[in-house]
């Protein structure tokens, strides 16, 4: 399902809304026989679904649940940034 983020500038938090209206058929067709999948109201979807695309929220949850995995991800990101910077600096010569 396609989701888009509607952002407000200021102190309010981003409000997520569905990108397709209620009742719109979604062409997923995972079953040969059966009813087509139809979009629901935003309120009918579980709360955790709206946080899947929020990387900051995912990292916070990972930090709470598995600190070692969180640390590994941070170290990996830092290493990638360091390698990119080194490659950039080597190309400047």
Short mmCIF file of N, CA, C and O in Angstrom, two decimals:
data_model
loop_
_atom_site.label_atom_id
_atom_site.label_comp_id
_atom_site.label_asym_id
_atom_site.label_seq_id
_atom_site.Cartn_x
_atom_site.Cartn_y
_atom_site.Cartn_z
N UNK A 1 0.83 -1.16 0.00
CA UNK A 1 0.00 0.00 0.00
C UNK A 1 0.89 1.24 0.00
O UNK A 1 1.87 1.30 0.70
N UNK A 2 0.49 2.15 -0.79
CA UNK A 2 1.26 3.37 -0.87
C UNK A 2 0.82 4.33 0.22
O UNK A 2 -0.35 4.57 0.44
N UNK A 3 1.77 4.88 0.90
CA UNK A 3 1.49 5.84 1.97
C UNK A 3 2.30 7.10 1.69
O UNK A 3 3.40 7.05 1.17
N UNK A 4 1.73 8.19 2.06
CA UNK A 4 2.48 9.43 1.93
C UNK A 4 2.42 10.18 3.24
O UNK A 4 1.51 10.01 4.03
N UNK A 5 3.38 10.97 3.44
CA UNK A 5 3.47 11.74 4.67
C UNK A 5 3.10 13.18 4.39
O UNK A 5 3.58 13.80 3.47
N UNK A 6 2.21 13.68 5.20
CA UNK A 6 1.84 15.09 5.11
C UNK A 6 2.53 15.78 6.27
O UNK A 6 2.26 15.49 7.42
N UNK A 7 3.43 16.68 5.96
CA UNK A 7 4.22 17.32 7.01
C UNK A 7 3.75 18.75 7.24
O UNK A 7 3.47 19.47 6.30
N UNK A 8 3.70 19.11 8.48
CA UNK A 8 3.38 20.48 8.86
C UNK A 8 4.65 21.08 9.44
O UNK A 8 5.33 20.46 10.25
N UNK A 9 4.99 22.28 9.02
CA UNK A 9 6.17 22.93 9.55
C UNK A 9 5.81 23.62 10.85
O UNK A 9 4.84 24.34 10.95
N UNK A 10 6.60 23.37 11.85
CA UNK A 10 6.33 23.93 13.17
C UNK A 10 6.56 22.87 14.23
O UNK A 10 7.31 21.92 14.03
N UNK A 11 5.88 23.01 15.34
CA UNK A 11 6.09 22.10 16.45
C UNK A 11 5.21 20.86 16.36
O UNK A 11 5.36 19.95 17.16
N UNK A 12 4.26 20.82 15.42
CA UNK A 12 3.38 19.66 15.33
C UNK A 12 4.10 18.50 14.65
O UNK A 12 4.95 18.70 13.80
N UNK A 13 3.73 17.31 15.03
CA UNK A 13 4.34 16.12 14.47
C UNK A 13 3.70 15.79 13.13
O UNK A 13 2.56 16.15 12.86
N UNK A 14 4.43 15.10 12.27
CA UNK A 14 3.92 14.74 10.94
C UNK A 14 2.69 13.85 11.07
O UNK A 14 2.63 12.96 11.90
N UNK A 15 1.69 14.12 10.26
CA UNK A 15 0.47 13.34 10.26
C UNK A 15 0.49 12.45 9.02
O UNK A 15 0.71 12.93 7.91
N UNK A 16 0.28 11.16 9.22
CA UNK A 16 0.31 10.24 8.10
C UNK A 16 -1.11 9.99 7.63
O UNK A 16 -2.02 9.79 8.43
N UNK A 17 -1.27 9.97 6.31
CA UNK A 17 -2.56 9.67 5.71
C UNK A 17 -2.33 8.67 4.59
O UNK A 17 -1.28 8.62 3.98
N UNK A 18 -3.36 7.92 4.30
CA UNK A 18 -3.31 6.97 3.21
C UNK A 18 -3.30 7.71 1.88
O UNK A 18 -3.93 8.74 1.72
N UNK A 19 -2.58 7.17 0.92
CA UNK A 19 -2.52 7.81 -0.40
C UNK A 19 -3.66 7.36 -1.30
O UNK A 19 -3.87 7.93 -2.36
N UNK A 20 -4.41 6.33 -0.89
CA UNK A 20 -5.56 5.90 -1.68
C UNK A 20 -6.81 5.94 -0.80
O UNK A 20 -6.77 5.66 0.38
N UNK A 21 -7.89 6.29 -1.41
CA UNK A 21 -9.15 6.46 -0.69
C UNK A 21 -9.75 5.10 -0.30
O UNK A 21 -9.42 4.08 -0.89
N UNK A 22 -10.63 5.13 0.68
CA UNK A 22 -11.31 3.92 1.14
C UNK A 22 -12.11 3.32 -0.01
O UNK A 22 -12.79 4.02 -0.75
N UNK A 23 -12.00 2.01 -0.19
CA UNK A 23 -12.75 1.31 -1.22
C UNK A 23 -12.02 1.18 -2.54
O UNK A 23 -12.51 0.53 -3.46
N UNK A 24 -10.83 1.77 -2.66
CA UNK A 24 -10.05 1.67 -3.89
C UNK A 24 -9.45 0.27 -4.00
O UNK A 24 -8.79 -0.20 -3.09
N UNK A 25 -9.67 -0.43 -5.13
CA UNK A 25 -9.05 -1.75 -5.28
C UNK A 25 -7.53 -1.61 -5.43
O UNK A 25 -7.05 -0.76 -6.15
N UNK A 26 -6.82 -2.46 -4.72
CA UNK A 26 -5.36 -2.46 -4.77
C UNK A 26 -4.94 -3.70 -5.55
O UNK A 26 -5.30 -4.81 -5.20
N UNK A 27 -4.19 -3.52 -6.60
CA UNK A 27 -3.82 -4.62 -7.49
C UNK A 27 -2.63 -5.41 -6.96
O UNK A 27 -1.54 -5.38 -7.52
N UNK A 28 -2.84 -6.14 -5.87
CA UNK A 28 -1.79 -6.99 -5.34
C UNK A 28 -1.89 -8.40 -5.91
O UNK A 28 -0.88 -9.02 -6.18
N UNK A 29 -3.10 -8.90 -6.08
CA UNK A 29 -3.36 -10.20 -6.69
C UNK A 29 -2.41 -11.29 -6.23
O UNK A 29 -1.71 -11.91 -7.02
N UNK A 30 -2.38 -11.54 -4.93
CA UNK A 30 -1.51 -12.58 -4.42
C UNK A 30 -2.16 -13.96 -4.51
O UNK A 30 -1.47 -14.97 -4.40
N UNK A 31 -3.45 -14.02 -4.72
CA UNK A 31 -4.17 -15.29 -4.89
C UNK A 31 -4.79 -15.33 -6.28
O UNK A 31 -5.29 -14.33 -6.78
N UNK A 32 -4.75 -16.51 -6.90
CA UNK A 32 -5.35 -16.64 -8.24
C UNK A 32 -6.87 -16.47 -8.17
O UNK A 32 -7.45 -15.79 -8.99
N UNK A 33 -7.46 -17.12 -7.21
CA UNK A 33 -8.91 -17.02 -7.05
C UNK A 33 -9.21 -16.29 -5.75
O UNK A 33 -8.57 -16.52 -4.73
N UNK A 34 -10.14 -15.41 -5.79
CA UNK A 34 -10.51 -14.70 -4.57
C UNK A 34 -10.90 -13.27 -4.88
O UNK A 34 -10.80 -12.79 -6.01
N UNK A 35 -11.34 -12.60 -3.85
CA UNK A 35 -11.77 -11.22 -4.00
C UNK A 35 -10.55 -10.31 -4.13
O UNK A 35 -9.51 -10.57 -3.53
N UNK A 36 -10.67 -9.24 -4.90
CA UNK A 36 -9.57 -8.27 -4.94
C UNK A 36 -9.44 -7.55 -3.60
O UNK A 36 -10.42 -7.37 -2.88
N UNK A 37 -8.23 -7.15 -3.28
CA UNK A 37 -7.97 -6.47 -2.02
C UNK A 37 -8.38 -5.00 -2.17
O UNK A 37 -8.06 -4.35 -3.16
N UNK A 38 -9.11 -4.51 -1.19
CA UNK A 38 -9.65 -3.15 -1.23
C UNK A 38 -9.08 -2.36 -0.06
O UNK A 38 -8.94 -2.89 1.05
N UNK A 39 -8.75 -1.09 -0.29
CA UNK A 39 -8.22 -0.22 0.77
C UNK A 39 -9.28 0.03 1.83
O UNK A 39 -10.46 0.15 1.53
N UNK A 40 -8.84 0.12 3.08
CA UNK A 40 -9.73 0.37 4.21
C UNK A 40 -9.58 1.82 4.67
O UNK A 40 -8.75 2.57 4.17
N UNK A 41 -10.37 2.18 5.67
CA UNK A 41 -10.21 3.48 6.30
C UNK A 41 -8.87 3.49 7.04
O UNK A 41 -8.38 2.45 7.49
N UNK A 42 -8.29 4.67 7.20
CA UNK A 42 -7.02 4.78 7.91
C UNK A 42 -7.12 4.28 9.35
O UNK A 42 -6.17 3.72 9.89
N UNK A 43 -8.27 4.47 9.98
CA UNK A 43 -8.45 4.08 11.37
C UNK A 43 -8.49 2.55 11.53
O UNK A 43 -8.30 2.04 12.63
N UNK A 44 -8.78 1.81 10.47
CA UNK A 44 -8.91 0.36 10.56
C UNK A 44 -7.56 -0.36 10.52
O UNK A 44 -7.47 -1.53 10.84
N UNK A 45 -6.51 0.35 10.11
CA UNK A 45 -5.18 -0.26 10.07
C UNK A 45 -4.54 -0.19 11.46
O UNK A 45 -4.80 0.74 12.22
N UNK A 46 -3.68 -1.15 11.81
CA UNK A 46 -3.04 -1.12 13.14
C UNK A 46 -2.06 0.05 13.25
O UNK A 46 -1.52 0.53 12.26
N UNK A 47 -1.82 0.50 14.47
CA UNK A 47 -0.96 1.66 14.71
C UNK A 47 0.48 1.41 14.27
O UNK A 47 1.16 2.33 13.79
N UNK A 48 1.00 0.19 14.44
CA UNK A 48 2.39 -0.08 14.11
C UNK A 48 2.65 0.08 12.61
O UNK A 48 3.79 0.33 12.20
N UNK A 49 1.64 -0.05 11.77
CA UNK A 49 1.81 0.06 10.32
C UNK A 49 2.29 1.45 9.92
O UNK A 49 3.10 1.60 9.01
N UNK A 50 1.82 2.48 10.61
CA UNK A 50 2.15 3.86 10.26
C UNK A 50 3.58 4.22 10.62
O UNK A 50 4.11 5.22 10.14
N UNK A 51 4.24 3.41 11.43
CA UNK A 51 5.62 3.71 11.82
C UNK A 51 6.66 2.94 11.04
O UNK A 51 7.85 3.11 11.27
N UNK A 52 6.24 2.11 10.10
CA UNK A 52 7.21 1.28 9.37
C UNK A 52 8.18 2.08 8.51
O UNK A 52 9.33 1.71 8.36
N UNK A 53 7.73 3.18 7.95
CA UNK A 53 8.59 3.96 7.07
C UNK A 53 9.35 5.06 7.80
O UNK A 53 10.15 5.76 7.19
N UNK A 54 9.15 5.20 9.09
CA UNK A 54 9.83 6.21 9.89
C UNK A 54 11.12 5.62 10.45
O UNK A 54 11.10 4.85 11.40
N UNK A 55 12.25 5.97 9.83
CA UNK A 55 13.53 5.39 10.24
C UNK A 55 13.92 5.75 11.66
O UNK A 55 14.48 4.92 12.39
N UNK A 56 13.62 6.98 12.09
CA UNK A 56 13.96 7.39 13.45
C UNK A 56 13.19 6.56 14.47
O UNK A 56 13.76 6.11 15.47
N UNK A 57 11.92 6.34 14.21
CA UNK A 57 11.10 5.53 15.12
C UNK A 57 11.60 4.08 15.14
O UNK A 57 11.66 3.46 16.21
N UNK A 58 11.97 3.55 13.99
CA UNK A 58 12.47 2.18 13.93
C UNK A 58 13.78 2.04 14.71
O UNK A 58 14.00 1.05 15.41
N UNK A 59 14.65 3.05 14.60
CA UNK A 59 15.91 3.00 15.34
C UNK A 59 15.66 3.12 16.86
O UNK A 59 16.34 2.45 17.64
N UNK A 60 14.70 3.94 17.27
CA UNK A 60 14.36 4.04 18.69
C UNK A 60 13.85 2.70 19.22
O UNK A 60 14.25 2.27 20.31
N UNK A 61 12.99 2.07 18.45
CA UNK A 61 12.45 0.76 18.87
C UNK A 61 13.55 -0.28 18.94
O UNK A 61 13.58 -1.10 19.85
N UNK A 62 14.46 -0.25 17.97
CA UNK A 62 15.57 -1.20 17.96
C UNK A 62 16.49 -0.97 19.16
O UNK A 62 16.98 -1.92 19.78
N UNK A 63 16.70 0.30 19.50
CA UNK A 63 17.55 0.63 20.65
C UNK A 63 16.96 0.07 21.94
O UNK A 63 17.68 -0.43 22.80
N UNK A 64 15.62 0.14 22.07
CA UNK A 64 14.96 -0.37 23.26
C UNK A 64 14.97 -1.90 23.30
O UNK A 64 15.15 -2.50 24.35
N UNK A 65 14.75 -2.53 22.14
CA UNK A 65 14.59 -3.99 22.10
C UNK A 65 15.92 -4.73 22.06
O UNK A 65 16.11 -5.71 22.77
N UNK A 66 16.83 -4.30 21.19
CA UNK A 66 18.09 -5.03 20.99
C UNK A 66 19.23 -4.03 20.83
O UNK A 66 19.53 -3.57 19.74
N UNK A 67 19.86 -3.71 21.95
CA UNK A 67 20.89 -2.69 21.94
C UNK A 67 22.09 -3.07 21.08
O UNK A 67 22.70 -2.22 20.44
N UNK A 68 22.45 -4.34 21.04
CA UNK A 68 23.61 -4.78 20.26
C UNK A 68 23.36 -4.62 18.75
O UNK A 68 24.25 -4.17 18.02
N UNK A 69 22.19 -4.98 18.28
CA UNK A 69 21.86 -4.76 16.85
C UNK A 69 21.86 -3.28 16.52
O UNK A 69 22.33 -2.86 15.47
N UNK A 70 21.31 -2.48 17.43
CA UNK A 70 21.29 -1.03 17.24
C UNK A 70 22.72 -0.49 17.12
O UNK A 70 23.02 0.30 16.22
N UNK A 71 23.60 -0.93 18.00
CA UNK A 71 24.99 -0.50 17.98
C UNK A 71 25.68 -0.93 16.69
O UNK A 71 26.46 -0.16 16.11
N UNK A 72 25.44 -2.16 16.25
CA UNK A 72 26.04 -2.62 14.99
C UNK A 72 25.61 -1.77 13.81
O UNK A 72 26.41 -1.44 12.94
N UNK A 73 24.31 -1.39 13.78
CA UNK A 73 23.82 -0.54 12.70
C UNK A 73 24.50 0.82 12.72
O UNK A 73 24.87 1.36 11.68
N UNK A 74 24.64 1.39 13.90
CA UNK A 74 25.30 2.69 14.01
C UNK A 74 26.75 2.62 13.55
O UNK A 74 27.22 3.49 12.81
N UNK A 75 27.46 1.58 13.97
CA UNK A 75 28.86 1.43 13.57
C UNK A 75 28.97 1.24 12.06
O UNK A 75 29.85 1.81 11.41
N UNK A 76 28.06 0.46 11.49
CA UNK A 76 28.07 0.25 10.05
C UNK A 76 27.84 1.56 9.30
O UNK A 76 28.52 1.87 8.32
N UNK A 77 26.88 2.38 9.76
CA UNK A 77 26.62 3.68 9.13
C UNK A 77 27.84 4.58 9.23
O UNK A 77 28.20 5.26 8.27
N UNK A 78 28.49 4.58 10.39
CA UNK A 78 29.68 5.40 10.56
C UNK A 78 30.80 4.95 9.64
O UNK A 78 31.51 5.78 9.07
N UNK A 79 30.97 3.65 9.49
CA UNK A 79 32.01 3.12 8.60
C UNK A 79 31.74 3.50 7.15
O UNK A 79 32.66 3.86 6.41
N UNK A 80 30.48 3.41 6.73
CA UNK A 80 30.13 3.78 5.36
C UNK A 80 30.41 5.26 5.12
O UNK A 80 30.98 5.64 4.09
N UNK A 81 30.06 6.11 6.09
CA UNK A 81 30.33 7.54 5.95
C UNK A 81 31.83 7.81 5.90
O UNK A 81 32.29 8.65 5.12
N UNK A 82 32.60 7.11 6.73
CA UNK A 82 34.05 7.30 6.75
C UNK A 82 34.68 6.87 5.42
O UNK A 82 35.52 7.58 4.86
N UNK A 83 34.22 5.76 4.87
CA UNK A 83 34.74 5.27 3.60
C UNK A 83 34.40 6.25 2.48
O UNK A 83 35.24 6.56 1.62
N UNK A 84 33.16 6.77 2.48
CA UNK A 84 32.78 7.74 1.46
C UNK A 84 33.63 9.00 1.55
O UNK A 84 34.06 9.55 0.53
N UNK A 85 33.88 9.46 2.77
CA UNK A 85 34.69 10.65 2.95
C UNK A 85 36.12 10.40 2.50
O UNK A 85 36.74 11.26 1.84
N UNK A 86 36.67 9.25 2.83
CA UNK A 86 38.02 8.91 2.38
C UNK A 86 38.11 8.84 0.86
O UNK A 86 39.08 9.32 0.27
N UNK A 87 37.12 8.24 0.22
CA UNK A 87 37.11 8.16 -1.22
C UNK A 87 37.00 9.55 -1.85
O UNK A 87 37.67 9.86 -2.84
N UNK A 88 36.17 10.40 -1.25
CA UNK A 88 36.03 11.76 -1.74
C UNK A 88 37.34 12.53 -1.64
O UNK A 88 37.76 13.22 -2.58
N UNK A 89 38.00 12.39 -0.48
CA UNK A 89 39.26 13.11 -0.26
C UNK A 89 40.36 12.59 -1.19
O UNK A 89 41.19 13.36 -1.67
N UNK A 90 40.37 11.29 -1.46
CA UNK A 90 41.36 10.73 -2.39
C UNK A 90 41.13 11.20 -3.82
O UNK A 90 42.09 11.36 -4.58
N UNK A 91 39.88 11.42 -4.19
CA UNK A 91 39.58 11.91 -5.54
C UNK A 91 39.88 13.39 -5.70
O UNK A 91 39.98 13.89 -6.82
N UNK A 92 40.02 14.12 -4.60
CA UNK A 92 40.31 15.54 -4.67
C UNK A 92 41.76 15.82 -5.03
O UNK A 92 42.09 16.90 -5.46
N UNK A 93 42.64 14.85 -4.86
CA UNK A 93 44.08 15.04 -5.14
C UNK A 93 44.34 15.19 -6.61
O UNK A 93 43.77 14.84 -7.50
#
